[in-house]
Amino acid sequence: MTEFFDTVPTPVAFAGQLAGDGLAYRVYNPDRVVAGKRMEDLLRIGVCYWHSFAWPGSDIFGAGTFDRPWTNPAMDPMDAARMKQDAAFEFISKLGVKFFSFHDVDMAPEGATLHESKTNLDALVDRAGEKMAETGIELLWGTANLFSHPRYAAGAATNPDPEVFAHAAAQVRHMLDATHTLGGSNYVLWGGREGYETLLNTRMKHEADQLARFLSMVVEYKQSIGFTGTLLLEPKPQEPTKHQYDYDCATVHGFLDRYDLAGEFKVNIEVNHATLSGHSFEHEVAYAIDNGIFGSVDANRGDPQNGWDTDQFPNSVDEMVLAVYEILRSGGFTTGGFLFDTKLRRQSIRRDDLFHGHIGGIDTLARALLVAEKLLAEGTIEGARDERYGKWASGRGAEILAGNTTLAELANDAVATDLQPTPVSGRQEELENVINTAIWSVE
Ligand code: XUL
Ligand code: CO
């Protein structure tokens, strides 16, 4: 078979900080033990099929720029899909990472009917299964694209037309089957068009009820086929809709509680979606961990000057480190991982630019992980937090938390003892310096 990435040796290896100009990992060393586990097993890196192989480099102002021969419309769609699949598995093997993720339409061409789409996908899923067995690559998550086709312009599960809802059900059932067949660790639902453009034509409560019904059906179907992976919702505040219902982790959490779906879904947190919702990435991660819904991460970042989803490769340890710290502190991923839902810039047209993007991002995550390990081992951050909340462990604090005192009793006591609480420092600057010292010193 002819190789697509023919300038790249296989696989990209760890060469350390003194690596020369070639493609090599400077920090990511899969076998290095971090906090008692192999780095590869902690980071669980995945490559996305859609931006890396299905997207031709187009944007809303211009056509595709990339050298991706299988996007040529003159090719037979199934031949093109096989060629794309070969290139995808070649790339992931040469990058030396374990996982990938895909939407139905990334892997197989949509047919004229649902039946034809299913036949196409089944054939390519079988072929993917063979390639996975040959290479040891695993499926981090599968998902259905319920946002590109014009039928979904007004949403999928939240569409005013139940026929669209049923069409979405067919796609999701099929992709749940495919994910199950391929031994996927998770199944993702990103509600790209589950939202509204204007409230003038929208019944929000009706649409929320529809979405909850859809998700309940997904849970029921998952159980009926014995799929044991995790169901993940991917929050995003807007784009393409003006408002997306899965706005952020707290909104998703409230929705799950309201509709009796708690425990059935976790979240797939994307760095760029977190920042678009007005939060930091670490805020979203910490919220999800605290509330038992942390599942997986899409590691792609935004651009601070742009107000949309630029899907860039992570390249700032500073931006990743606090989130990675919280993930490591909570014991790490279970079924989740770091998926590169990343896009090259449109001008990055050399074939090996895809390697440069991923390698830099993976090294960034690896370094954030080493910093997090150091911070946890030093214990300064946790020590400061323990000290700050120390008074809740006994005496008045413990009595309050245990529910042993009323507002009136507390008030009487505060008056009788003439309480004069003494403010203490939050030590923010000192703690910021602790983080930077770890970033600067870790090897
Ligand atoms: C869109 C996005 C999607 C989901 C999968 O912003 O992140 O690629 O990750 O549908
Ligand atoms: Co994503």
Tab-separated table of C-alpha atoms and ligand atoms in Angstrom, residues 48 50-51 102-103 106 141 143-147 188-192 234-236 238-240 244 268 270 272-273 276 298 300 309 311 339 341-342, ligand 1:
chain	number	residue	atom	x	y	z
A	48	CYS	CA	-10.007	13.159	15.652
A	50	TRP	CA	-13.065	14.919	11.168
A	51	HIS	CA	-10.740	17.939	11.359
A	102	PHE	CA	-15.086	9.741	14.571
A	103	HIS	CA	-18.570	10.838	13.494
A	106	ASP	CA	-16.477	11.375	8.683
A	141	TRP	CA	-15.449	7.652	21.322
A	143	THR	CA	-20.580	10.063	17.710
A	144	ALA	CA	-23.212	10.910	15.106
A	145	ASN	CA	-23.113	14.120	13.110
A	146	LEU	CA	-26.520	15.694	13.815
A	147	PHE	CA	-25.634	19.196	12.677
A	188	VAL	CA	-20.407	11.495	22.729
A	189	LEU	CA	-23.406	13.716	22.022
A	190	TRP	CA	-22.494	17.252	21.059
A	191	GLY	CA	-25.704	19.220	20.548
A	192	GLY	CA	-24.350	21.616	17.962
A	234	GLU	CA	-20.192	17.997	25.248
A	235	PRO	CA	-21.093	21.476	26.534
A	236	LYS	CA	-20.706	24.542	24.327
A	238	GLN	CA	-23.024	28.883	21.175
A	239	GLU	CA	-21.736	28.489	17.591
A	240	PRO	CA	-23.304	27.453	15.303
A	244	GLN	CA	-26.833	26.123	22.776
A	268	ASN	CA	-16.698	15.866	27.488
A	270	GLU	CA	-13.512	21.148	25.374
A	272	ASN	CA	-12.269	26.246	23.668
A	273	HIS	CA	-15.901	25.651	24.645
A	276	LEU	CA	-16.336	30.624	24.999
A	298	ASP	CA	-11.227	17.849	23.891
A	300	ASN	CA	-8.164	22.196	21.569
A	309	ASP	CA	-14.111	28.189	18.161
A	311	ASP	CA	-9.877	24.618	17.574
A	339	LEU	CA	-8.861	14.031	22.298
A	341	ASP	CA	-10.449	17.944	18.286
A	342	THR	CA	-7.937	20.275	16.663
B	1	XUL	C1	-17.684	21.271	17.845
B	1	XUL	C2	-17.083	20.082	18.481
B	1	XUL	C3	-17.403	18.767	17.882
B	1	XUL	C4	-17.622	17.679	18.882
B	1	XUL	C5	-18.071	16.367	18.264
B	1	XUL	O1	-17.359	22.472	18.424
B	1	XUL	O2	-16.311	20.211	19.400
B	1	XUL	O3	-16.342	18.429	17.031
B	1	XUL	O4	-16.465	17.433	19.605
B	1	XUL	O5	-19.247	16.474	17.542
